[in-house]
Each structure stands twice: as structure tokens, then as C-alpha cells.
PDB file of C-alpha atoms in Angstrom:
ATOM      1  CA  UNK O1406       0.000   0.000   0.000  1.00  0.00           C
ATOM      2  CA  UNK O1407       1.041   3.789  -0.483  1.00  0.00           C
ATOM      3  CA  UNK O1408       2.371   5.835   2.380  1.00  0.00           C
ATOM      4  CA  UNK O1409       0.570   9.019   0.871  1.00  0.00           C
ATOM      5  CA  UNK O1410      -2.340  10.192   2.834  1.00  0.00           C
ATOM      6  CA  UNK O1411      -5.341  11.183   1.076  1.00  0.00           C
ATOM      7  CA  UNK O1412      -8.297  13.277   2.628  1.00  0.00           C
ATOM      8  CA  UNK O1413     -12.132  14.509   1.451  1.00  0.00           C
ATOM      9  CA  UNK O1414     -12.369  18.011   1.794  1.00  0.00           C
ATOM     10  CA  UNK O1415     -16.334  18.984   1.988  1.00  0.00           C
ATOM     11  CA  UNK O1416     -17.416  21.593  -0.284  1.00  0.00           C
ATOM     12  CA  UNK O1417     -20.816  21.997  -0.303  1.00  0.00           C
ATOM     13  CA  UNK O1418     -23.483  20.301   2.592  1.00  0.00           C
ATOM     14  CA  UNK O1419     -23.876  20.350   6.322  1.00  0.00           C
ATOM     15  CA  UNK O1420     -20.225  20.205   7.080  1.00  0.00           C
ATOM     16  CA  UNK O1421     -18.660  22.933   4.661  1.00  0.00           C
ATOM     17  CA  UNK O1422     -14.650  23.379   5.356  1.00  0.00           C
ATOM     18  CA  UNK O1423     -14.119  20.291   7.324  1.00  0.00           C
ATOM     19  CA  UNK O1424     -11.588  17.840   6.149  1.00  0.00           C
ATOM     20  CA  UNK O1425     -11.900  13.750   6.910  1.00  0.00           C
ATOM     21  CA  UNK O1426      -8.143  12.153   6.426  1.00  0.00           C
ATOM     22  CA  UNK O1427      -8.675   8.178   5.045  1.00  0.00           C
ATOM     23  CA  UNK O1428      -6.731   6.548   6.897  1.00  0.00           C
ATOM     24  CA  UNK O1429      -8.537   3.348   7.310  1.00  0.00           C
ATOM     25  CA  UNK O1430      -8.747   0.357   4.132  1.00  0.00           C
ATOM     26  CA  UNK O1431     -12.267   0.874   4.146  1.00  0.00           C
ATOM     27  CA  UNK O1432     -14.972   3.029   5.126  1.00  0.00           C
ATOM     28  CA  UNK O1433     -18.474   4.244   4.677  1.00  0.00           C
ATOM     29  CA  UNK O1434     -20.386   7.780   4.224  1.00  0.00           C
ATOM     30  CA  UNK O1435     -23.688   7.897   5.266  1.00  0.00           C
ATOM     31  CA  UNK O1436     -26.742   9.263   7.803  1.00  0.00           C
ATOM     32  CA  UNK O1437     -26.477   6.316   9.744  1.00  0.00           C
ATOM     33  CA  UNK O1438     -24.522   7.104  13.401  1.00  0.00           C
ATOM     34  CA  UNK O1439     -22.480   3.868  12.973  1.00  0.00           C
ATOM     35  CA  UNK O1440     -21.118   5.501   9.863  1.00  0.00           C
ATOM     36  CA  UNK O1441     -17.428   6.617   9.987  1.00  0.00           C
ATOM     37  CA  UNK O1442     -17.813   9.724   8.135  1.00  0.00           C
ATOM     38  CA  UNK O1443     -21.775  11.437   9.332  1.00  0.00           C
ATOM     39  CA  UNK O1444     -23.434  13.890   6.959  1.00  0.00           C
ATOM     40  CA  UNK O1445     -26.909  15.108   8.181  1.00  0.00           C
ATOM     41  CA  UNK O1446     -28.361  15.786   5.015  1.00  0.00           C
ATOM     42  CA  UNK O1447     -31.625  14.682   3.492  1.00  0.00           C
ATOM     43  CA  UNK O1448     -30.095  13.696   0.281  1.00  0.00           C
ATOM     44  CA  UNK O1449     -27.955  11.607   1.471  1.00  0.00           C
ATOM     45  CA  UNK O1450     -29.075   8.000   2.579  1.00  0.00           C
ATOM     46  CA  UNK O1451     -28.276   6.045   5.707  1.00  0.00           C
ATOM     47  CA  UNK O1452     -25.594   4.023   3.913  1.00  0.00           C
ATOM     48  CA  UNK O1453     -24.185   5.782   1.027  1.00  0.00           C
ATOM     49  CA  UNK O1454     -20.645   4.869  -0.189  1.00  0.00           C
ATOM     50  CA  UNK O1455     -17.945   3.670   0.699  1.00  0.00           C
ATOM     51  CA  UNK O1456     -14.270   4.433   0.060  1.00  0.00           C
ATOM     52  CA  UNK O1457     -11.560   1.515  -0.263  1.00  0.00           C
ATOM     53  CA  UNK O1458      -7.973   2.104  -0.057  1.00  0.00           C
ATOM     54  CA  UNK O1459      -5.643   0.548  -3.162  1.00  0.00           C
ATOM     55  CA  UNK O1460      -2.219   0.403  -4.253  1.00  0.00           C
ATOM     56  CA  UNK O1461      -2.760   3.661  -5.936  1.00  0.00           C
ATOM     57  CA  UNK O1462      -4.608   5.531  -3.660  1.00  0.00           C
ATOM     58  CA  UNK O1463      -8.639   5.021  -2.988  1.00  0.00           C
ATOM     59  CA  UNK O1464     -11.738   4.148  -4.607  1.00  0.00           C
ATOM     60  CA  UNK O1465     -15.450   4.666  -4.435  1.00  0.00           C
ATOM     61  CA  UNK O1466     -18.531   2.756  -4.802  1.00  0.00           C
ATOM     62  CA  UNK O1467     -22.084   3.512  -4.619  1.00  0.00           C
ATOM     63  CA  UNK O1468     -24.151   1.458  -1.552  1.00  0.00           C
ATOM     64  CA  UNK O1469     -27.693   1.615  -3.569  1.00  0.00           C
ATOM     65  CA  UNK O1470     -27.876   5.387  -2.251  1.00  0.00           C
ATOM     66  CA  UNK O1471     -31.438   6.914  -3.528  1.00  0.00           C
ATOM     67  CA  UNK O1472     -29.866  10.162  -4.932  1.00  0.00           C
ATOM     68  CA  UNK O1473     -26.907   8.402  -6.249  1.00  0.00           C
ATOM     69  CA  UNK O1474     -23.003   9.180  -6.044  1.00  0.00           C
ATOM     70  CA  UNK O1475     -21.148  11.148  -8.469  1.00  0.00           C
ATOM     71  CA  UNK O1476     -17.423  11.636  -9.554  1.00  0.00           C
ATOM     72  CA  UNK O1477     -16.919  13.971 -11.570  1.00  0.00           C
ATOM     73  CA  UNK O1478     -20.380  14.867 -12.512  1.00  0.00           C
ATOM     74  CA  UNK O1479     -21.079  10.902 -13.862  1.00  0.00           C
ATOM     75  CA  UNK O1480     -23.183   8.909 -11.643  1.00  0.00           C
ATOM     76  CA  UNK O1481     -22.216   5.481 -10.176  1.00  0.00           C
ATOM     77  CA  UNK O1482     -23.468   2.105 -10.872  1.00  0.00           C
ATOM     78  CA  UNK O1483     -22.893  -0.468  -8.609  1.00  0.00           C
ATOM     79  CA  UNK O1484     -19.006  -1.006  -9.427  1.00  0.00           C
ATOM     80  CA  UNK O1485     -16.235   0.859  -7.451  1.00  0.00           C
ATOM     81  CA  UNK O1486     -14.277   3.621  -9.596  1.00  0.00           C
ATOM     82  CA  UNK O1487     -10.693   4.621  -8.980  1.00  0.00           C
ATOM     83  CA  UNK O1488     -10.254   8.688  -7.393  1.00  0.00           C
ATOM     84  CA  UNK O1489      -7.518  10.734  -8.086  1.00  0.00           C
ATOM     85  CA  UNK O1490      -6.563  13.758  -6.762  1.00  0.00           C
ATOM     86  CA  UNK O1491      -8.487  16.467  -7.667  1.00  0.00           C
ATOM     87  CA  UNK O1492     -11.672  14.780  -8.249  1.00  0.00           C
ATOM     88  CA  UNK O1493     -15.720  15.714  -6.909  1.00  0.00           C
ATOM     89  CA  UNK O1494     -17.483  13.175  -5.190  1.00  0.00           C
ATOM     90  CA  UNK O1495     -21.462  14.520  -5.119  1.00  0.00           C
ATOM     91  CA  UNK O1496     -24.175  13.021  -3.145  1.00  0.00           C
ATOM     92  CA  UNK O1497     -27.395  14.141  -4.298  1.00  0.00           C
ATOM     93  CA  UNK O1498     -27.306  17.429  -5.310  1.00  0.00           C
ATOM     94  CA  UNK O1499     -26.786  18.810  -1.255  1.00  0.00           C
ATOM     95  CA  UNK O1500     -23.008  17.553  -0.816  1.00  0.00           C
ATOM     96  CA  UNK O1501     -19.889  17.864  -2.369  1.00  0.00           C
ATOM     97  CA  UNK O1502     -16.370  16.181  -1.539  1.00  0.00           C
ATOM     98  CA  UNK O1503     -13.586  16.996  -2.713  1.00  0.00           C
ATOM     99  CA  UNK O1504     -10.662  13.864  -2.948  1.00  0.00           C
ATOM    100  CA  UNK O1505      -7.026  15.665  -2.752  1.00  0.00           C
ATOM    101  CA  UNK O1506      -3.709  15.189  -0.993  1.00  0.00           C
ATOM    102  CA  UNK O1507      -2.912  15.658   2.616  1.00  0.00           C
ATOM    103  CA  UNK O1508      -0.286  17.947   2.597  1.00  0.00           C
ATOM    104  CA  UNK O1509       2.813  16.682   3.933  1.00  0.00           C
ATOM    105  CA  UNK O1510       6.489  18.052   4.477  1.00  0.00           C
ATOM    106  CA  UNK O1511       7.486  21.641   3.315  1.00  0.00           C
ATOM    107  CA  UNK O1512       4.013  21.904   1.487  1.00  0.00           C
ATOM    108  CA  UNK O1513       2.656  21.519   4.766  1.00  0.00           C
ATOM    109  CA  UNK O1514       4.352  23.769   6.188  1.00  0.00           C
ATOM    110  CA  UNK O1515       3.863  26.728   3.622  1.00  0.00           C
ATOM    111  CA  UNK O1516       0.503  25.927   3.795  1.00  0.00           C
ATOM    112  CA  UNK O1517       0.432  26.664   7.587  1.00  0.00           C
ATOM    113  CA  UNK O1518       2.309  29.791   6.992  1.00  0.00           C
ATOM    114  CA  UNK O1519       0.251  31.269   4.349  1.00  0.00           C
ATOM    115  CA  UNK O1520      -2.484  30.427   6.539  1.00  0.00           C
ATOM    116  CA  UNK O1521      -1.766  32.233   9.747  1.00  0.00           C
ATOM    117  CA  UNK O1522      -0.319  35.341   7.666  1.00  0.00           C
ATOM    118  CA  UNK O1523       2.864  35.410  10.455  1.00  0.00           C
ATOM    119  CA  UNK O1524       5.261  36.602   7.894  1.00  0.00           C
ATOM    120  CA  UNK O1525       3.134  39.761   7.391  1.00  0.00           C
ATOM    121  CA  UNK O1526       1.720  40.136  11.065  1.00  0.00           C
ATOM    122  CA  UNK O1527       5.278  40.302  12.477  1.00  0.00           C
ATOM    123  CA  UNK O1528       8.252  42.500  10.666  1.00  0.00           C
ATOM    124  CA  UNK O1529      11.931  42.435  11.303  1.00  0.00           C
ATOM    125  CA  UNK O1530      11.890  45.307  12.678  1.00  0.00           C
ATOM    126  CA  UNK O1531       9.832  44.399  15.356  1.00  0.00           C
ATOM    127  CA  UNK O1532      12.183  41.369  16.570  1.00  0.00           C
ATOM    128  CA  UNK O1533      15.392  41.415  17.762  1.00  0.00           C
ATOM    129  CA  UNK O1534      17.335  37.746  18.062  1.00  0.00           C
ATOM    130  CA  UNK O1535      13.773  36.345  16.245  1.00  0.00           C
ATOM    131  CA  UNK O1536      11.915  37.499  19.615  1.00  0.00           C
ATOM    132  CA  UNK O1537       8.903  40.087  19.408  1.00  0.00           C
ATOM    133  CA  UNK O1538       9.942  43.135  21.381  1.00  0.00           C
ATOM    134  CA  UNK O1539       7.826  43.462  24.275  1.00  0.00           C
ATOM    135  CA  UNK O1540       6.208  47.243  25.268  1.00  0.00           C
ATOM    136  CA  UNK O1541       8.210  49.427  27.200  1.00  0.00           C
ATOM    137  CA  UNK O1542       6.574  51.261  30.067  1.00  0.00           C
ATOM    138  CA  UNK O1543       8.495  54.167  32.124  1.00  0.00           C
ATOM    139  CA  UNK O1544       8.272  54.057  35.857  1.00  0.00           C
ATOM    140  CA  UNK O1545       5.653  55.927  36.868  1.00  0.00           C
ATOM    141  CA  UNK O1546       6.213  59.449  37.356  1.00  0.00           C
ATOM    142  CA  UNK O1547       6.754  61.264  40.381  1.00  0.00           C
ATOM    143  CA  UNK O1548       3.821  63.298  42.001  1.00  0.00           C
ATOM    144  CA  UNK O1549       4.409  67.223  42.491  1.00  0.00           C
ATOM    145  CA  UNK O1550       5.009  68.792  46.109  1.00  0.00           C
ATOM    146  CA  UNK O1551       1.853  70.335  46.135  1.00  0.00           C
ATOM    147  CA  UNK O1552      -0.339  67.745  45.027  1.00  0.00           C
ATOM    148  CA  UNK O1553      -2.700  66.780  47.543  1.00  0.00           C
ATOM    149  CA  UNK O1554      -4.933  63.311  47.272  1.00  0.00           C
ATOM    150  CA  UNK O1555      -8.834  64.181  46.774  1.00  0.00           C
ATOM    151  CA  UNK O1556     -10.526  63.622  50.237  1.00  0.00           C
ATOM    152  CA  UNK O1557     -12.378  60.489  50.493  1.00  0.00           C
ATOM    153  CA  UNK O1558     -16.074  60.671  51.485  1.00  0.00           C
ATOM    154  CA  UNK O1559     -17.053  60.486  55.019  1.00  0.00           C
ATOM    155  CA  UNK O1560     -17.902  56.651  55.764  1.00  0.00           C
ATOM    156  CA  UNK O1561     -20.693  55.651  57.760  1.00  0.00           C
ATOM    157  CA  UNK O1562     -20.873  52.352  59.407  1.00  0.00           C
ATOM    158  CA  UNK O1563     -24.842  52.132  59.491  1.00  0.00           C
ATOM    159  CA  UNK O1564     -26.406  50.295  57.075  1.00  0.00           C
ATOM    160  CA  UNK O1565     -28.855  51.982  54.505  1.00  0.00           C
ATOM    161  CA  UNK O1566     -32.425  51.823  55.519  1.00  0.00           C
ATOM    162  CA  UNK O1567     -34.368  48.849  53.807  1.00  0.00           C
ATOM    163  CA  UNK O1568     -36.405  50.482  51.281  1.00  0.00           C
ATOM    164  CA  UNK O1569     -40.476  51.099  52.061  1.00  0.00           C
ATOM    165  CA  UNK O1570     -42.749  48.393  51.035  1.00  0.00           C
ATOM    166  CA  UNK O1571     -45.358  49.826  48.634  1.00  0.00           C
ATOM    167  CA  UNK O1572     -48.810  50.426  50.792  1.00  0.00           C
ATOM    168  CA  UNK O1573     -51.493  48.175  50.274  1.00  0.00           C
ATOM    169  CA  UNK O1574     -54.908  49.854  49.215  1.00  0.00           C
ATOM    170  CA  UNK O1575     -57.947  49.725  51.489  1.00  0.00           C
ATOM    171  CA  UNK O1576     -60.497  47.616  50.125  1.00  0.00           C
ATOM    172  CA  UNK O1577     -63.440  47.499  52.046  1.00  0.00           C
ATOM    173  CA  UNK O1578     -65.168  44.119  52.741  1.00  0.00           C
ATOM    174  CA  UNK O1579     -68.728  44.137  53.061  1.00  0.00           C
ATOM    175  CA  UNK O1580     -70.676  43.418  55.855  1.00  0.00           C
ATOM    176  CA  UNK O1581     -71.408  39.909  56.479  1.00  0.00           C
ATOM    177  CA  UNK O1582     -74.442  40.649  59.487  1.00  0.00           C
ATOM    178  CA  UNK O1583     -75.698  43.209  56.422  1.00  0.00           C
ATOM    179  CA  UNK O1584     -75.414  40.629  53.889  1.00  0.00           C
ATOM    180  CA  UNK O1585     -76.995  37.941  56.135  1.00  0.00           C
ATOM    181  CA  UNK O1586     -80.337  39.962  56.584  1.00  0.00           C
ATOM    182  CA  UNK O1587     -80.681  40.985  53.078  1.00  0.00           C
ATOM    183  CA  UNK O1588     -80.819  37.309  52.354  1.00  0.00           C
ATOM    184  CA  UNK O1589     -83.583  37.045  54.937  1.00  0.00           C
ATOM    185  CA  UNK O1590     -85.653  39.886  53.834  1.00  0.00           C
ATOM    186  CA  UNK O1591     -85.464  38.384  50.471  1.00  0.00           C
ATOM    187  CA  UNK O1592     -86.506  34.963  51.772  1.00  0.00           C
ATOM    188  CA  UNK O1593     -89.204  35.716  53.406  1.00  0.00           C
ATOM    189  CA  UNK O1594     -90.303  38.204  50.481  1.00  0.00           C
ATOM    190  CA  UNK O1595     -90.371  35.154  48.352  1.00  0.00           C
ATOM    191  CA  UNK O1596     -91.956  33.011  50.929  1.00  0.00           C
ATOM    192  CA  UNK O1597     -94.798  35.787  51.267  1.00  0.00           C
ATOM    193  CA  UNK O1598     -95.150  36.071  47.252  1.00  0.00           C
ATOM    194  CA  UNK O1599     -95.570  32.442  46.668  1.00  0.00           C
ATOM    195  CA  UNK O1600     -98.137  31.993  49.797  1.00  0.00           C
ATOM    196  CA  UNK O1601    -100.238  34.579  48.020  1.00  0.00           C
ATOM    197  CA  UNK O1602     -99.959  33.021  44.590  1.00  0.00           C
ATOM    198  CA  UNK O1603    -101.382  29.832  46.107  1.00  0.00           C
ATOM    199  CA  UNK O1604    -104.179  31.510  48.293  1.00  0.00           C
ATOM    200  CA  UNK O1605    -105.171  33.595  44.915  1.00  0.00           C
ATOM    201  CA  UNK O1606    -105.220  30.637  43.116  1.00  0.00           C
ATOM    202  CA  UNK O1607    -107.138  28.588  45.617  1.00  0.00           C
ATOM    203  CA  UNK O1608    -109.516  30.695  45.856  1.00  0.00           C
ATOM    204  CA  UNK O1609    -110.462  31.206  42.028  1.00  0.00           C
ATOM    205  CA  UNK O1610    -110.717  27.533  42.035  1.00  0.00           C
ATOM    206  CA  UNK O1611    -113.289  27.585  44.611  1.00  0.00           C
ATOM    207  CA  UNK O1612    -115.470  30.519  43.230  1.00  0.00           C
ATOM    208  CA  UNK O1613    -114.962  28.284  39.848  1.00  0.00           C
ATOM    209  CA  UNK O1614    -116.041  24.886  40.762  1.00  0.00           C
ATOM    210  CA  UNK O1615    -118.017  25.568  44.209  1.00  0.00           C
ATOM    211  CA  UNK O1616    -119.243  29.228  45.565  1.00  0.00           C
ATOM    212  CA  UNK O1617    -120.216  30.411  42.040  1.00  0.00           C
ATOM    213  CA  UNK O1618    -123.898  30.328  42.690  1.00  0.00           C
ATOM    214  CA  UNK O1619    -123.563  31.078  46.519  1.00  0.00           C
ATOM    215  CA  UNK O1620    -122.469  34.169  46.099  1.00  0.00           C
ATOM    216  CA  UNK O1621    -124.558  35.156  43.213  1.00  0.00           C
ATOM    217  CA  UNK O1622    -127.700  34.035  45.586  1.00  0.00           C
ATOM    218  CA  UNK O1623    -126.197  36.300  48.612  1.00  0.00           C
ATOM    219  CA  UNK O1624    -125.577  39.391  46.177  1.00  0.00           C
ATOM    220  CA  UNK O1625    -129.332  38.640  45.231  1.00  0.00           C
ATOM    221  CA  UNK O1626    -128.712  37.903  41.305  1.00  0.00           C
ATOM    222  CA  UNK O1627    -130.814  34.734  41.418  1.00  0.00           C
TER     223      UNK O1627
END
């Protein structure tokens, strides 16, 4: 097998800007959590593809995915297809991989450097024996004869008074004697209305059925 690393560099989906090193023989892209590389996106199924190392580097082969795996722009069929560097792996039309070289030696290191910026941050004029200088701050000056500290303010040692609590409005509360005889008077007004009802009533039933022609014979009308 090769000593040269390879790596997937995501361009486009959930993960843009992270890189994944292969440094397995084999391994799988997918949804699923027991997948060794996870991408969260709806195009992409549980089990997707998977990536096998060979003498020459790595392959690729589609695992029945729904949306399919690309290189290149061509879709998969079932059979693996040799990567090289430089090449687009798609999943779907939501993720993009890019398969490249992990940069090793003095490429890794420029890479590094151009990617901090140190050469520009910090000049040679600024160093001296490839140290940054560090600031230099005089001792601090003396105060004048005449200068006098501003008094401090007296100090008390009693503690503030706790702060008011807001009053509570007066609410009156009625009268519960007052509210107990209104609900007799009211009783017994009822009680009074409905003993009259029954008395009126009564007695129209009587002058109906019975005293009809007694008291016509007493006013003298027969």
C-alpha cells in the first residue's frame, strides 16, 4: 500500500470546510450514526458509499444510495471507480467532496504559513534575536510637592435603611351581618309572594267549581 495520505475536503453540505483524512482500508459515508464519516443531510441515505484504499490511492462505490453518487459529474453504478486527486465526489445534489492530498512536508508547512499570515503580522523590525519586542513602560512618574490626594467621602458604618414596602390599598369588605339579613328579607319576600300566589289561586278555584252560585244568591242575582 502507499504511504501518501489522502483526505475529502467537503465543499458543499452540512459540514462545509471540514476535512476527513482516510486513513482506514475501508470506510463508509452515510446518515447512519455507525457511519465513519456522518453527513446530516436529506439527500444523502443512511448508507451511502464507501471508500476503499488501493495500491494507488482510494476508490469509491455507490451502496444503492437513492440520490446516487457522483465523480466527476457521472453517476455510479454499482461497481467501485478509482479517485484521483483532484476529483468531486457529489451526493445528491446537497453535498460535495472533494478527494485531494494531505499535505505533507514543506508543502505543509507553507501551507500553515500562508495560513496564519505570520510573515506579514510580524516584521523584522519588530524582533530582535527572532523574539517580538515586548512594550516598554516608564516608571511611573513622580507626584508634584503640592499635590494633595482628593478627600475620600465620610464613611458611615450604618447600614442603609431597607427600602419602604409599597402600601397596600384599602379595600373594604362588606358586611357579612348586612349581607346575612338581606338574604332574609329576600326569603321571606319570596316566601310571602308564593303563599299569596297559592291563596289567589285557591280561591279562584273555589269561586270556579263551588261558591259560584252562593255568592250570586247572597248578592241577590238569582
Amino acid at each position: 500500500m502507499s504511504d501518501t495520505l489522502y483526505q475529502l475536503s467537503v465543499r458543499k453540505g452540512p459540514k462545509v470546510g471540514e476535512k476527513f483524512v482516510l486513513e482506514t482500508l475501508s470506510l463508509t459515508i452515510g446518515r447512519d450514526p455507525v457511519s465513519d464519516i456522518i453527513l446530516n443531510d436529506p439527500e444523502v441515505s443512511r448508507q451511502h458509499a464507501r471508500f476503499t484504499q488501493t495500491e494507488t490511492g482510494y476508490q469509491v462505490q455507490d451502496l444503492g444510495s437513492t440520490n446516487g453518487t457522483f465523480v466527476n459529474g457521472q453517476r455510479l453504478e454499482s461497481e467501485p471507480v478509482d479517485l484521483q486527486p483532484g476529483f468531486t465526489i457529489s451526493m445528491g445534489s446537497g453535498v460535495t467532496l472533494l478527494y485531494e492530498l494531505v499535505p505533507t512536508g514543506d508543502a505543509l508547512a507553507a501551507t500553515m504559513l500562508d495560513q496564519s499570515g505570520l510573515s506579514g503580522m510580524l516584521g523584522q523590525a519588530d524582533h530582535e534575536d527572532g523574539l517580538p519586542k515586548l512594550p516598554y513602560y516608564e516608571e511611573d512618574p513622580e507626584a508634584p510637592e503640592d499635590w494633595e490626594p482628593d478627600p475620600a467621602p465620610p464613611f458611615s458604618s450604618a447600614p442603609p435603611p431597607p427600602p419602604k414596602a409599597a402600601a397596600t390599598p384599602f379595600v373594604p369588605m362588606p358586611d357579612a351581618d348586612e349581607a346575612a339579613k338581606k338574604r332574609r328579607r329576600n326569603m321571606i319576600i319570596a316566601v310571602t309572594a308564593v303563599i299569596l300566589l297559592l291563596c289567589c289561586c285557591g280561591f279562584l278555584i273555589f269561586m270556579y267549581y263551588i261558591g259560584g252560585d252562593w255568592l250570586l244568591d247572597n248578592l241577590g242575582l238569582i
